[in-house]
Amino acid sequence: MLFRSVYLSAVAQRSKRLRFGPMVFCLPLYHPLRIAEEICMLDQMSGGRFDLGVGRGISPLESRSYGESPEKEVTQEVYVESLAILKKAMEGGKFSHAGKHRSVEDVEMTIGPAQKPHPPLWMGVQTVANAEFAARNGMSMLSLLSAPQLRDKVERHREVWRATHGASTAPGKQGVGLFIVVAETEGKAKEIANRAYRKWHESFHYLYHLHGRKPMWGDRPPEFSIVEDEVRGVAGTPDTVLTFVKQRVAECGANYVTGQFAFGDMTRAEALRSVELFGRDVLPALKAM
């Protein structure tokens, strides 16, 4: 887990305009004061370009490895308490928090984030209940669900956001995450996607299969062609990708898109070319929507 902050500090050092952040820090695996200090430092190092994604984690195996309870109810309780402490810590000053699993007393934070009261918050969402929780806590949402599965979560997030924070407030961001591979030809894009995805799939499931388990939401599709059939990703020319992304946004109602451009054994050159084509030929059209 600790590599995230190390990696993100390198991103802060090597970029000047890019906004960046984790999706997500699994809060039950951290002491909230420690992660608060790391977040504040990253936000200061980047001059206020940090976005913070948090979650409770979805792998019981990972929780057990860190000495935490793998039970969903417990990890949810720890997550909620840790988030409360984390937000108070980032806001600064002296504070206490008494919880069932996480408590601090008379803590005074002397380091704060560049963005006030804290960096923008994000939460990974798979259910309507999670969408509601994110909205009540002023957190934008991001989901890897297919567009038809995501629509009701997006709508509920907007509804609860306005009910909680006021009808006139901007309702945060509702994001959809997609695998995206762009190349000069359909054949080249699919060749890269199919090869790289198989390696990603093997790595993603390694720990689960090692212990005879499955991910919480079931195994991911074994082939990229199935990912495309489930409208969770696309590989093709800029025109193909643009059409796909436009349709997905319209279907799910999201106002934010994240692309997974590098995965599996994709080479640096392949990933950079995909991002270049997307930025040159797809992004301008999306901005004009």
C-alpha positions as a printed NumPy array, in Angstrom:
array([[  0.   ,   0.   ,   0.   ],
       [  2.804,   2.434,   0.826],
       [  4.09 ,   2.574,  -2.744],
       [  1.177,   4.837,  -3.713],
       [  2.536,   7.851,  -1.835],
       [  6.082,   7.181,  -3.056],
       [  4.897,   6.981,  -6.65 ],
       [  2.645,  10.033,  -6.331],
       [  5.49 ,  12.105,  -4.892],
       [  7.423,  11.335,  -8.082],
       [  4.4  ,  12.424, -10.143],
       [  4.237,  15.694,  -8.186],
       [  7.935,  16.304,  -8.819],
       [  7.844,  15.547, -12.54 ],
       [  4.681,  17.424, -13.53 ],
       [  3.518,  21.013, -13.374],
       [ -0.161,  21.14 , -14.455],
       [ -1.4  ,  17.564, -14.111],
       [ -3.95 ,  16.807, -11.413],
       [ -3.352,  13.391,  -9.909],
       [ -4.229,  11.134,  -7.002],
       [ -4.919,   7.566,  -5.883],
       [ -8.056,   5.628,  -6.64 ],
       [ -8.049,   4.618,  -3.834],
       [ -6.253,   4.767,  -0.495],
       [ -7.848,   1.881,   1.452],
       [ -8.41 ,   3.709,   4.731],
       [ -8.833,   0.656,   7.019],
       [ -5.218,  -0.287,   6.216],
       [ -3.791,   3.045,   7.409],
       [ -3.771,   5.022,  10.606],
       [ -5.78 ,   8.101,   9.578],
       [ -3.26 ,  10.576,  11.028],
       [ -0.424,   9.039,   9.056],
       [ -2.31 ,   9.137,   5.773],
       [ -3.442,  12.709,   6.543],
       [  0.19 ,  13.811,   6.844],
       [  1.104,  12.081,   3.576],
       [ -1.853,  13.665,   1.783],
       [ -1.015,  17.139,   3.056],
       [  2.604,  16.735,   1.989],
       [  1.626,  15.551,  -1.503],
       [ -0.788,  18.447,  -1.918],
       [  1.862,  20.938,  -0.794],
       [  4.527,  19.38 ,  -3.032],
       [  2.258,  19.649,  -6.059],
       [  1.015,  23.167,  -5.342],
       [ -2.566,  22.01 ,  -4.798],
       [ -2.932,  19.552,  -7.702],
       [ -3.845,  16.517,  -5.596],
       [ -7.198,  14.694,  -5.714],
       [ -7.919,  12.157,  -2.979],
       [ -9.728,   8.891,  -3.655],
       [-10.593,   6.775,  -0.607],
       [-12.376,   3.491,   0.002],
       [-12.716,   0.63 ,   2.45 ],
       [-11.104,  -1.948,   0.171],
       [-12.71 ,  -4.923,  -1.54 ],
       [-10.263,  -7.743,  -0.769],
       [-10.698,  -9.705,   2.481],
       [ -7.312, -11.302,   1.778],
       [ -5.615,  -7.908,   1.777],
       [ -7.337,  -6.847,   5.   ],
       [ -6.289, -10.049,   6.744],
       [ -2.679,  -9.606,   5.581],
       [ -2.58 ,  -6.23 ,   7.323],
       [ -4.041,  -7.626,  10.534],
       [ -7.455,  -6.047,   9.976],
       [-10.795,  -7.838,  10.142],
       [-11.911,  -9.066,   6.717],
       [-15.59 ,  -8.774,   7.652],
       [-17.434,  -6.272,   5.467],
       [-19.346,  -4.713,   8.377],
       [-16.144,  -4.121,  10.347],
       [-14.157,  -2.689,   7.447],
       [-17.058,  -0.347,   6.692],
       [-17.127,   0.875,  10.308],
       [-13.357,   1.404,  10.288],
       [-13.6  ,   3.216,   6.96 ],
       [-16.277,   5.627,   8.209],
       [-14.361,   6.401,  11.417],
       [-11.06 ,   6.783,   9.577],
       [-12.65 ,   9.145,   7.041],
       [-14.053,  11.32 ,   9.825],
       [-10.636,  11.6  ,  11.472],
       [ -8.918,  12.175,   8.146],
       [-11.192,  15.079,   7.224],
       [-10.75 ,  16.703,  10.643],
       [ -6.984,  16.272,  10.39 ],
       [ -6.793,  17.894,   6.959],
       [ -8.916,  20.809,   8.141],
       [ -6.289,  21.489,  10.823],
       [ -6.356,  22.685,  14.391],
       [ -6.808,  20.687,  17.562],
       [ -9.389,  17.918,  17.608],
       [-10.477,  14.623,  19.134],
       [-12.548,  11.761,  17.778],
       [-13.865,   8.802,  19.745],
       [-14.842,   5.791,  17.681],
       [-15.338,   2.093,  18.105],
       [-12.224,   1.193,  16.108],
       [-10.329,   4.462,  15.553],
       [ -9.901,   7.168,  18.189],
       [ -7.612,  10.166,  18.66 ],
       [ -7.483,  12.629,  21.527],
       [ -6.3  ,  16.237,  21.606],
       [ -4.39 ,  15.983,  18.341],
       [ -3.124,  19.202,  16.797],
       [ -2.147,  19.097,  13.141],
       [  0.67 ,  21.465,  12.207],
       [  0.738,  20.55 ,   8.525],
       [ -2.174,  21.234,   6.23 ],
       [ -2.991,  20.81 ,   2.538],
       [ -2.529,  23.548,  -0.046],
       [ -6.223,  23.222,  -1.008],
       [ -8.702,  24.301,   1.662],
       [-10.329,  22.781,   3.555],
       [ -8.861,  19.697,   1.872],
       [ -8.195,  18.256,  -1.609],
       [-11.228,  17.165,  -3.672],
       [-12.534,  13.843,  -2.391],
       [-13.422,  10.822,  -4.522],
       [-14.951,   7.459,  -3.701],
       [-15.175,   4.254,  -5.716],
       [-18.847,   3.326,  -6.078],
       [-20.485,  -0.011,  -6.901],
       [-23.871,   0.36 ,  -5.187],
       [-26.594,   2.961,  -4.74 ],
       [-25.854,   3.027,  -1.005],
       [-22.232,   3.933,  -1.716],
       [-23.336,   6.643,  -4.132],
       [-25.531,   8.121,  -1.394],
       [-22.703,   7.966,   1.163],
       [-20.301,   9.681,  -1.227],
       [-22.78 ,  12.466,  -1.966],
       [-23.603,  13.106,   1.706],
       [-19.888,  13.424,   2.449],
       [-19.163,  15.774,  -0.445],
       [-17.255,  13.169,  -2.436],
       [-17.264,  12.787,  -6.2  ],
       [-17.813,   9.209,  -7.372],
       [-16.081,   6.934,  -9.851],
       [-17.26 ,   3.513, -10.969],
       [-16.074,   0.719, -13.265],
       [-19.608,  -0.554, -13.774],
       [-21.031,  -0.775, -17.27 ],
       [-23.142,   2.163, -18.398],
       [-26.548,   0.459, -17.866],
       [-25.505,  -0.594, -14.35 ],
       [-24.23 ,   2.863, -13.49 ],
       [-27.158,   5.084, -14.439],
       [-29.115,   4.789, -11.169],
       [-25.964,   5.393,  -9.079],
       [-25.197,   8.573, -11.015],
       [-28.737,   9.879, -10.651],
       [-28.904,   9.051,  -6.939],
       [-25.538,  10.716,  -6.293],
       [-26.812,  13.952,  -7.844],
       [-30.093,  13.802,  -5.933],
       [-28.477,  13.25 ,  -2.531],
       [-25.758,  15.831,  -3.214],
       [-28.33 ,  18.555,  -3.889],
       [-30.479,  17.506,  -0.924],
       [-27.445,  17.592,   1.388],
       [-25.456,  20.546,   0.077],
       [-28.143,  22.686,  -1.546],
       [-29.962,  22.618,  -4.872],
       [-27.824,  25.438,  -6.241],
       [-24.506,  23.678,  -5.654],
       [-22.637,  21.871,  -8.41 ],
       [-23.289,  18.163,  -7.767],
       [-19.688,  17.01 ,  -7.712],
       [-18.46 ,  14.64 , -10.388],
       [-19.949,  11.324, -11.413],
       [-17.234,   9.392, -13.205],
       [-17.131,   6.26 , -15.323],
       [-13.871,   4.339, -15.71 ],
       [-13.052,   2.619, -19.014],
       [-10.256,   0.574, -20.532],
       [ -9.144,   2.601, -23.575],
       [ -6.663,   1.656, -26.288],
       [ -6.224,   3.888, -29.329],
       [ -4.147,   3.075, -32.401],
       [ -3.98 ,   4.016, -36.076],
       [ -5.987,   0.926, -37.092],
       [ -8.686,  -1.196, -35.463],
       [ -6.54 ,  -4.298, -35.857],
       [ -3.511,  -2.786, -34.121],
       [ -5.578,  -1.445, -31.214],
       [ -7.272,  -4.788, -30.635],
       [ -3.987,  -6.679, -30.908],
       [ -2.46 ,  -4.529, -28.162],
       [ -5.576,  -4.617, -25.983],
       [ -6.075,  -8.375, -26.225],
       [ -2.447,  -9.168, -25.38 ],
       [ -2.088,  -6.628, -22.553],
       [ -5.454,  -7.407, -20.997],
       [ -4.661, -11.124, -20.629],
       [ -1.601, -10.217, -18.55 ],
       [ -3.605,  -7.68 , -16.526],
       [ -6.301, -10.294, -15.884],
       [ -3.72 , -12.815, -14.667],
       [ -2.135, -10.284, -12.302],
       [ -5.453,  -8.924, -10.999],
       [ -6.69 , -12.383, -10.018],
       [ -3.377, -13.814,  -8.81 ],
       [ -3.872, -13.411,  -5.068],
       [ -7.515, -14.482,  -5.191],
       [ -6.806, -17.636,  -7.163],
       [ -3.769, -18.426,  -5.007],
       [ -6.136, -18.687,  -2.035],
       [ -9.04 , -20.258,  -3.915],
       [-11.154, -17.117,  -3.686],
       [-12.934, -14.761,  -6.066],
       [-13.138, -10.948,  -6.086],
       [-16.125,  -9.493,  -4.241],
       [-17.927,  -8.731,  -7.504],
       [-16.832, -11.941,  -9.232],
       [-14.046, -12.662, -11.697],
       [-13.347, -10.054, -14.336],
       [-13.93 , -11.097, -17.976],
       [-11.034, -13.256, -19.22 ],
       [-10.799, -11.59 , -22.658],
       [-10.856,  -7.967, -23.795],
       [-13.525,  -8.77 , -26.366],
       [-15.891,  -9.511, -23.469],
       [-14.92 ,  -6.208, -21.819],
       [-16.005,  -4.493, -25.029],
       [-19.22 ,  -6.538, -25.181],
       [-20.002,  -5.402, -21.618],
       [-19.252,  -1.776, -22.676],
       [-16.52 ,  -1.422, -20.055],
       [-13.774,  -0.638, -22.55 ],
       [-12.856,  -0.004, -26.163],
       [ -9.946,  -0.601, -28.522],
       [ -9.918,   1.059, -31.924],
       [ -9.165,   4.117, -34.014],
       [ -9.801,   7.622, -32.662],
       [-13.19 ,   7.726, -34.425],
       [-14.227,   4.39 , -32.903],
       [-13.135,   5.432, -29.424],
       [-14.866,   8.82 , -29.671],
       [-18.158,   7.226, -30.685],
       [-17.886,   4.667, -27.886],
       [-17.118,   7.202, -25.142],
       [-19.905,   9.547, -26.27 ],
       [-22.41 ,   6.699, -26.175],
       [-21.27 ,   5.519, -22.735],
       [-21.544,   9.026, -21.259],
       [-25.017,   9.461, -22.719],
       [-26.162,   6.076, -21.432],
       [-24.94 ,   6.415, -17.851],
       [-25.263,  10.193, -17.403],
       [-21.708,  10.61 , -16.097],
       [-20.024,  14.005, -16.306],
       [-16.483,  12.653, -15.936],
       [-14.501,   9.931, -17.732],
       [-11.303,   8.224, -16.633],
       [ -9.337,   6.074, -19.039],
       [ -7.147,   3.139, -18.117],
       [ -4.575,   3.609, -20.866],
       [ -1.733,   1.458, -19.487],
       [ -2.311,  -2.066, -18.217],
       [ -0.894,  -5.571, -18.359],
       [  2.263,  -5.879, -20.45 ],
       [  1.551,  -2.864, -22.642],
       [  4.833,  -1.241, -23.636],
       [  5.678,   2.354, -22.848],
       [  5.586,   3.214, -26.55 ],
       [  2.162,   1.612, -26.996],
       [  0.674,   3.437, -24.008],
       [  2.161,   6.805, -24.978],
       [  0.92 ,   6.501, -28.556],
       [ -2.567,   5.62 , -27.305],
       [ -2.616,   8.658, -25.002],
       [ -1.238,  10.878, -27.782],
       [ -3.943,   9.849, -30.245],
       [ -6.647,  10.221, -27.606],
       [ -5.428,  13.703, -26.667],
       [ -5.091,  14.829, -30.269],
       [ -8.141,  13.316, -31.934],
       [-10.646,  12.331, -29.232],
       [-10.35 ,  14.764, -26.317],
       [-11.099,  17.976, -28.263],
       [-14.387,  16.494, -29.499],
       [-15.304,  15.368, -25.971],
       [-14.588,  18.837, -24.591],
       [-17.003,  20.277, -27.138],
       [-19.894,  18.096, -25.899]])
